[in-house]
Tab-separated table of C-alpha atoms in Angstrom:
chain	number	residue	atom	x	y	z
A	116	MET	CA	164.730	42.992	-11.582
A	117	LEU	CA	167.834	41.516	-13.226
A	118	ILE	CA	166.998	38.793	-15.761
A	119	LYS	CA	169.442	35.928	-16.323
A	120	TRP	CA	169.909	35.502	-20.057
A	121	GLY	CA	172.695	32.975	-19.908
A	122	PRO	CA	174.787	30.746	-17.664
A	123	THR	CA	177.424	32.033	-15.304
A	124	ALA	CA	181.133	31.443	-15.818
A	125	ARG	CA	181.118	28.840	-13.029
A	126	THR	CA	178.343	26.897	-14.779
A	127	VAL	CA	180.229	26.916	-18.084
A	128	VAL	CA	183.399	25.675	-16.380
A	129	LEU	CA	181.539	22.824	-14.680
A	130	ILE	CA	179.790	21.906	-17.927
A	131	THR	CA	183.176	21.774	-19.639
A	132	ILE	CA	184.659	19.550	-16.910
A	133	GLY	CA	181.658	17.224	-17.079
A	134	ALA	CA	181.749	17.128	-20.882
A	135	VAL	CA	185.434	16.178	-20.849
A	136	LEU	CA	184.752	13.283	-18.458
A	137	PHE	CA	181.842	12.156	-20.619
A	138	ALA	CA	183.969	12.351	-23.795
A	139	ILE	CA	186.728	10.295	-22.154
A	140	GLY	CA	184.238	7.643	-21.106
A	141	ILE	CA	182.789	7.391	-24.626
A	142	ASN	CA	186.074	7.333	-26.538
A	143	ALA	CA	188.261	5.373	-24.121
A	144	PHE	CA	185.866	2.654	-22.932
A	145	ILE	CA	182.691	2.513	-25.040
A	146	VAL	CA	183.818	2.860	-28.665
A	147	PRO	CA	186.847	0.465	-28.523
A	148	HIS	CA	184.507	-2.402	-27.605
A	149	LYS	CA	181.821	-1.415	-30.120
A	150	LEU	CA	179.345	-0.778	-27.338
A	151	VAL	CA	176.444	1.594	-27.668
A	152	GLY	CA	175.150	4.339	-25.427
A	153	GLY	CA	171.905	5.940	-24.439
A	154	GLY	CA	170.007	8.931	-25.682
A	155	ILE	CA	171.078	10.990	-28.665
A	156	SER	CA	174.713	10.042	-28.105
A	157	GLY	CA	173.705	6.372	-28.348
A	158	ILE	CA	172.008	7.038	-31.686
A	159	ALA	CA	175.111	8.956	-32.780
A	160	LEU	CA	177.259	5.945	-31.831
A	161	MET	CA	175.132	3.603	-33.948
A	162	LEU	CA	175.340	5.972	-36.924
A	163	PHE	CA	179.105	6.267	-36.346
A	164	TYR	CA	179.505	2.493	-36.586
A	165	LEU	CA	177.463	2.500	-39.808
A	166	THR	CA	178.829	5.610	-41.575
A	167	GLY	CA	182.088	6.619	-39.896
A	168	VAL	CA	180.945	10.224	-39.441
A	169	PRO	CA	182.487	11.701	-36.235
A	170	ILE	CA	180.355	11.097	-33.149
A	171	GLY	CA	180.460	14.721	-32.028
A	172	THR	CA	179.241	15.967	-35.396
A	173	LEU	CA	176.343	13.521	-35.431
A	174	ASN	CA	175.507	14.426	-31.859
A	175	LEU	CA	175.329	18.127	-32.740
A	176	VAL	CA	173.057	17.557	-35.747
A	177	LEU	CA	170.702	15.193	-33.907
A	178	ASN	CA	170.296	17.694	-31.084
A	179	ILE	CA	168.694	20.394	-33.237
A	180	PRO	CA	165.088	19.272	-32.413
A	181	ILE	CA	166.059	19.075	-28.733
A	182	LEU	CA	167.056	22.730	-28.780
A	183	TYR	CA	163.548	23.672	-29.842
A	184	ALA	CA	162.073	21.542	-27.034
A	185	ALA	CA	164.336	23.279	-24.527
A	186	TYR	CA	163.141	26.691	-25.710
A	187	ARG	CA	159.476	25.650	-25.880
A	188	TRP	CA	159.114	24.067	-22.428
A	189	LEU	CA	162.101	25.215	-20.382
A	190	GLY	CA	162.560	28.817	-21.501
A	191	ARG	CA	165.289	31.013	-22.957
A	192	TRP	CA	167.823	30.397	-20.182
A	193	HIS	CA	167.612	26.615	-20.658
A	194	LEU	CA	167.905	27.090	-24.400
A	195	MET	CA	171.185	28.911	-23.866
A	196	ILE	CA	172.458	26.320	-21.380
A	197	THR	CA	171.449	23.455	-23.697
A	198	LEU	CA	173.060	25.095	-26.709
A	199	ILE	CA	176.320	25.669	-24.822
A	200	GLY	CA	176.276	22.178	-23.302
A	201	THR	CA	175.571	20.516	-26.636
A	202	ALA	CA	178.318	22.462	-28.398
A	203	ILE	CA	180.897	21.773	-25.687
A	204	SER	CA	180.077	18.052	-25.416
A	205	SER	CA	180.100	17.562	-29.207
A	206	PHE	CA	183.417	19.395	-29.463
A	207	THR	CA	185.062	17.417	-26.644
A	208	ILE	CA	183.841	14.083	-28.039
A	209	ASN	CA	185.554	14.852	-31.348
A	210	GLU	CA	188.689	16.214	-29.661
A	211	PHE	CA	189.155	13.102	-27.514
A	212	ALA	CA	188.496	10.724	-30.416
A	213	PHE	CA	192.202	9.774	-30.408
A	214	LEU	CA	191.521	7.666	-27.282
A	215	GLN	CA	189.674	5.181	-29.499
A	216	ASP	CA	193.031	3.939	-30.795
A	217	TYR	CA	194.242	2.943	-27.308
A	218	SER	CA	193.158	-0.335	-25.782
A	219	LEU	CA	192.859	0.692	-22.163
A	220	THR	CA	190.721	-2.355	-21.345
A	221	GLN	CA	190.693	-5.798	-22.886
A	222	GLU	CA	187.343	-7.059	-21.610
A	223	PRO	CA	184.115	-5.434	-22.880
A	224	LEU	CA	182.482	-5.825	-19.449
A	225	VAL	CA	185.323	-3.947	-17.772
A	226	GLY	CA	185.070	-1.250	-20.427
A	227	ALA	CA	181.323	-0.995	-19.812
A	228	ILE	CA	181.863	-0.599	-16.058
A	229	LEU	CA	184.585	2.040	-16.384
A	230	GLY	CA	182.680	3.801	-19.146
A	231	GLY	CA	179.557	3.916	-16.986
A	232	ILE	CA	181.485	5.344	-14.042
A	233	THR	CA	183.281	7.980	-16.121
A	234	CYS	CA	180.203	9.043	-18.095
A	235	GLY	CA	178.097	9.051	-14.930
A	236	LEU	CA	180.576	11.326	-13.163
A	237	GLY	CA	180.647	13.681	-16.135
A	238	LEU	CA	176.875	13.895	-16.488
A	239	GLY	CA	176.473	14.273	-12.727
A	240	VAL	CA	178.827	17.263	-12.667
A	241	VAL	CA	176.931	18.850	-15.552
A	242	TYR	CA	173.503	18.284	-13.985
A	243	ARG	CA	174.635	19.450	-10.557
A	244	SER	CA	175.786	22.742	-12.072
A	245	GLY	CA	172.317	23.274	-13.542
A	246	GLY	CA	173.407	22.556	-17.110
A	247	ASN	CA	172.991	19.708	-19.558
A	248	THR	CA	174.751	18.259	-22.594
A	249	GLY	CA	171.776	18.149	-24.910
A	250	GLY	CA	170.486	14.767	-25.948
A	251	LEU	CA	167.859	13.453	-23.573
A	252	ASP	CA	168.924	15.907	-20.853
A	253	PRO	CA	166.330	18.608	-21.704
A	254	ILE	CA	163.651	15.907	-22.080
A	255	ALA	CA	164.592	14.572	-18.637
A	256	LEU	CA	164.535	18.105	-17.241
A	257	ILE	CA	161.027	18.632	-18.658
A	258	ILE	CA	159.816	15.372	-17.069
A	259	ARG	CA	161.493	16.250	-13.747
A	260	LYS	CA	159.929	19.724	-13.861
A	261	TYR	CA	156.393	18.356	-14.139
A	262	TYR	CA	156.691	15.007	-12.320
A	263	GLY	CA	159.624	15.449	-9.877
A	264	LEU	CA	161.522	12.295	-10.918
A	265	GLN	CA	165.305	11.982	-10.619
A	266	MET	CA	167.377	12.813	-13.679
A	267	GLY	CA	169.363	9.576	-13.793
A	268	SER	CA	166.253	7.421	-13.490
A	269	ILE	CA	164.474	9.291	-16.291
A	270	VAL	CA	167.420	8.963	-18.660
A	271	PHE	CA	167.835	5.273	-17.806
A	272	ALA	CA	164.163	4.523	-18.593
A	273	ILE	CA	164.304	6.263	-21.977
A	274	ASN	CA	167.606	4.569	-22.750
A	275	MET	CA	165.970	1.155	-22.386
A	276	VAL	CA	163.842	1.874	-25.427
A	277	ILE	CA	166.878	2.999	-27.436
A	278	LEU	CA	168.830	-0.043	-26.242
A	279	VAL	CA	166.252	-2.449	-27.645
A	280	ILE	CA	166.501	-0.736	-31.013
A	281	SER	CA	170.318	-0.760	-30.937
A	282	ALA	CA	170.360	-4.527	-30.349
A	283	ALA	CA	169.141	-4.984	-33.910
A	284	ILE	CA	172.133	-3.014	-35.236
A	285	VAL	CA	175.158	-3.956	-33.110
A	286	GLY	CA	173.929	-7.295	-31.787
A	287	VAL	CA	172.394	-8.609	-28.595
A	288	GLU	CA	175.653	-9.159	-26.668
A	289	PRO	CA	177.036	-5.589	-27.010
A	290	ALA	CA	173.593	-4.227	-26.202
A	291	ALA	CA	173.369	-6.421	-23.098
A	292	ILE	CA	176.800	-5.289	-21.896
A	293	THR	CA	175.774	-1.694	-22.565
A	294	LEU	CA	172.920	-2.242	-20.118
A	295	VAL	CA	175.505	-2.573	-17.343
A	296	SER	CA	177.168	0.668	-18.405
A	297	LEU	CA	173.881	2.568	-18.493
A	298	TYR	CA	172.808	1.279	-15.087
A	299	ILE	CA	176.108	2.257	-13.451
A	300	SER	CA	176.020	5.633	-15.184
A	301	ALA	CA	172.493	6.314	-13.854
A	302	ILE	CA	173.495	5.385	-10.286
A	303	ILE	CA	176.631	7.550	-10.347
A	304	THR	CA	174.727	10.447	-11.912
A	305	ASN	CA	172.111	10.403	-9.149
A	306	LYS	CA	174.798	10.166	-6.472
A	307	VAL	CA	176.680	13.162	-7.834
A	308	ILE	CA	173.499	15.241	-8.160
A	309	VAL	CA	172.101	14.410	-4.709
A	310	GLY	CA	175.510	14.133	-3.069
A	311	PHE	CA	177.468	11.245	-1.651
A	312	SER	CA	176.875	12.535	1.878
A	313	GLN	CA	173.668	10.662	2.653
A	314	ARG	CA	171.154	12.172	5.074
A	315	LYS	CA	168.654	10.427	7.316
A	316	ALA	CA	165.260	11.756	8.410
A	317	ILE	CA	164.310	10.479	11.870
A	318	PHE	CA	160.924	10.649	13.552
A	319	ILE	CA	160.982	10.206	17.327
A	320	ILE	CA	157.878	9.617	19.476
A	321	SER	CA	158.641	10.062	23.168
A	322	TYR	CA	157.082	11.276	26.384
A	323	LYS	CA	160.211	13.351	26.940
A	324	PRO	CA	160.258	15.456	23.779
A	325	TYR	CA	161.904	18.532	25.263
A	326	LYS	CA	164.751	16.614	26.875
A	327	ILE	CA	165.392	14.748	23.621
A	328	CYS	CA	165.303	18.010	21.652
A	329	ASP	CA	167.874	19.389	24.063
A	330	LEU	CA	170.096	16.353	23.345
A	331	ILE	CA	169.674	16.841	19.588
A	332	ILE	CA	170.522	20.540	19.687
A	333	HIS	CA	173.390	20.540	22.184
A	334	HIS	CA	174.941	17.072	21.789
A	335	ILE	CA	174.259	16.138	18.166
A	336	GLY	CA	174.441	19.691	16.821
A	337	ARG	CA	171.282	19.539	14.741
A	338	GLY	CA	167.962	21.338	14.799
A	339	ALA	CA	164.656	19.617	15.440
A	340	THR	CA	160.945	20.233	14.944
A	341	ILE	CA	158.163	19.121	17.291
A	342	LEU	CA	154.990	17.930	15.586
A	343	ASN	CA	151.678	17.334	17.308
A	344	GLY	CA	150.286	13.832	16.938
A	345	GLU	CA	147.670	11.475	18.327
A	346	GLY	CA	147.762	7.757	18.978
A	347	ALA	CA	145.373	5.917	16.645
A	348	TYR	CA	144.458	3.295	19.269
A	349	THR	CA	144.535	5.228	22.542
A	350	HIS	CA	143.739	8.665	21.054
A	351	GLN	CA	146.364	9.955	23.440
A	352	HIS	CA	148.089	13.197	22.574
A	353	LYS	CA	151.718	12.677	21.517
A	354	GLN	CA	154.544	14.892	20.348
A	355	VAL	CA	156.657	13.741	17.418
A	356	ILE	CA	160.197	15.023	16.929
A	357	LEU	CA	161.504	15.380	13.364
A	358	VAL	CA	165.254	15.663	12.875
A	359	VAL	CA	167.563	15.277	9.856
A	360	VAL	CA	171.116	14.090	10.507
A	361	GLY	CA	174.140	12.874	8.601
A	362	LEU	CA	174.791	9.166	8.188
A	363	MET	CA	177.606	9.236	10.753
A	364	GLN	CA	175.333	10.864	13.348
A	365	VAL	CA	172.621	8.200	13.323
A	366	ALA	CA	174.297	5.833	15.805
A	367	LYS	CA	175.105	8.677	18.193
A	368	LEU	CA	171.522	9.940	18.111
A	369	LYS	CA	170.050	6.465	18.631
A	370	ALA	CA	172.273	5.875	21.656
A	371	ALA	CA	171.408	9.263	23.175
A	372	VAL	CA	167.647	8.775	22.698
A	373	GLN	CA	167.687	5.235	24.069
A	374	GLU	CA	169.610	6.375	27.130
A	375	GLU	CA	167.186	9.239	27.831
A	376	ASP	CA	163.985	7.334	27.003
A	377	PRO	CA	164.297	3.549	26.441
A	378	SER	CA	160.616	3.372	25.419
A	379	ALA	CA	161.002	5.957	22.632
A	380	PHE	CA	159.826	4.979	19.138
A	381	LEU	CA	162.197	5.831	16.260
A	382	LEU	CA	161.477	5.766	12.524
A	383	ILE	CA	164.600	6.216	10.365
A	384	THR	CA	164.300	6.806	6.615
A	385	ASP	CA	166.488	8.064	3.770
A	386	ALA	CA	166.308	11.738	2.807
A	387	ALA	CA	166.913	12.048	-0.935
A	388	GLU	CA	167.952	15.714	-0.665
A	389	VAL	CA	168.161	18.225	2.164
A	390	ILE	CA	168.196	21.962	1.488
A	391	GLY	CA	168.458	24.563	4.229
A	392	ARG	CA	170.498	25.963	7.084
A	393	GLY	CA	172.954	23.516	8.572
A	394	PHE	CA	173.168	21.412	5.395
A	395	THR	CA	173.468	23.493	2.212
A	396	PHE	CA	174.431	26.830	3.771
A	397	GLY	CA	175.536	28.297	7.078
A	398	SER	CA	175.338	26.699	10.486
A	399	LEU	CA	172.532	26.445	12.973
A	400	PRO	CA	172.094	29.587	15.087
A	401	GLU	CA	172.159	29.427	18.857
A	402	PRO	CA	168.683	28.894	20.407
A	403	GLN	CA	168.547	32.388	21.936
A	404	GLN	CA	169.740	33.888	18.657
A	405	ALA	CA	167.009	32.018	16.786
A	406	VAL	CA	164.397	33.365	19.201
A	407	GLN	CA	165.622	36.925	18.791
A	408	GLN	CA	165.630	36.519	15.000
A	409	ALA	CA	162.065	35.210	15.101
A	410	LEU	CA	161.020	38.137	17.289
A	411	HIS	CA	162.636	40.566	14.871
A	412	GLU	CA	160.787	38.990	11.954
A	413	GLY	CA	157.488	38.882	13.854
A	414	VAL	CA	157.246	35.079	13.814
A	415	CYS	CA	156.050	33.108	16.813
A	416	THR	CA	158.677	30.671	18.078
A	417	GLU	CA	155.992	28.176	19.102
A	418	CYS	CA	153.586	27.966	16.166
A	419	GLY	CA	155.618	29.599	13.388
A	420	HIS	CA	152.873	32.078	12.480
A	421	GLU	CA	153.142	35.830	12.363
A	422	HIS	CA	151.636	37.749	15.265
A	423	ASN	CA	151.625	41.407	16.204
A	424	THR	CA	153.427	40.665	19.467
A	425	VAL	CA	155.605	37.651	20.172
A	426	LYS	CA	157.080	37.155	23.620
A	427	THR	CA	159.908	34.959	24.776
A	428	ASP	CA	159.484	32.417	27.573
A	429	TYR	CA	161.254	34.814	29.930
A	430	GLU	CA	158.836	37.602	29.079
A	431	LYS	CA	155.900	35.245	29.505
A	432	SER	CA	157.178	34.168	32.932
A	433	GLN	CA	157.567	37.796	33.931
A	434	ASP	CA	153.994	38.419	32.852
A	435	ASN	CA	152.863	35.452	34.943
A	436	HIS	CA	154.740	36.730	37.979
A	437	MET	CA	153.223	40.185	37.527
A	438	ALA	CA	149.759	38.661	37.232
A	439	VAL	CA	150.273	36.610	40.404
A	440	ASN	CA	151.600	39.632	42.275
A	441	ALA	CA	148.683	41.743	41.091
A	442	GLU	CA	146.258	39.066	42.237
A	443	GLN	CA	147.943	38.840	45.644
A	444	GLU	CA	147.876	42.615	46.075
A	445	SER	CA	144.204	42.661	45.104
A	446	THR	CA	143.447	39.949	47.657
A	447	SER	CA	145.365	41.822	50.367
A	448	ALA	CA	143.522	45.038	49.559
A	449	ILE	CA	140.166	43.279	49.807
A	450	ALA	CA	141.167	41.712	53.117
A	451	ALA	CA	142.257	45.115	54.468
A	452	GLU	CA	138.997	46.718	53.396
A	453	LYS	CA	136.835	44.199	55.240
A	454	PRO	CA	137.569	45.502	58.831
A	455	ILE	CA	137.048	49.063	57.673
A	456	ASN	CA	133.740	48.187	56.091
A	457	ALA	CA	132.702	46.255	59.213
A	458	GLU	CA	133.596	49.197	61.486
A	459	ALA	CA	131.664	51.594	59.256
A	460	ALA	CA	128.640	49.325	59.410
A	461	THR	CA	128.776	49.200	63.241
A	462	VAL	CA	128.915	53.004	63.491
A	463	ALA	CA	125.952	53.283	61.160
A	464	GLU	CA	123.910	50.864	63.268
A	465	LYS	CA	124.609	52.845	66.486
A	466	LYS	CA	123.374	56.005	64.844
């Protein structure tokens, strides 16, 4: 088996693009207004205001313990990706330091907003590629690995602690304005990672599940799954349809379901991330093609389990017809035998 020892060229390119955006946000909007940041870069900013040592250099030095954490809990590949990300981000921050001399914004609040957007876009691109820029990124990855929380939310929570400490150094007002920048950055980061194309998960309870599934497949262009359910009050057997659609398809699906079954019950909720055919790769196969693929793989199209023999509906109907015909032929044969048996009995009595 081939072992991945380092990032691909595509990952390095995306990390570089994200690091450039992050460096622009820091140097063009954060530093000119003496604002602070979050994570290791925020600590580097505070030390920069106190000592004048370049931010990128401080960032690289402060990240040395983080590199050990990446190797200890995330493995060799993440150590490589963290080392590359840290080096690239530190280098780009120093290279774009000339932007500190330009007053692109006059108001600190505007600078905080633009800085949050730019840094959030940069970090989102880096995270989406599977990389990180050092700092709190590996710590956030470790927490996400074991607890499943979103990257932006983890970083924002840790940054709150750092922000309280920074208020004692740069003042309460810059720290408060930085809060706006960090919040916007976290929101943008999550949006870039998850994707701006929001998905909706819809549960449909109807007495016409097959007709509604037909509408979903042929008119909406999405797949659906039928789940078995039971009413808690009536204990009546129900079938629940689960379907995931794009945001622009919700209104069309609601109208189609209401037209087919006005009494249908719909539950619509946000889907944080959708991975699979029809969303992240390929398109949905035709129904008959899906059946044939399931037959080839030995998977039952009804229950999803593997069986030795799986038959299509057509084959099942043919089996039913053959069984009916066999039963009819058996009945006819029995009826034909009765006169013969009766005649034989009469002859035996005469003898």
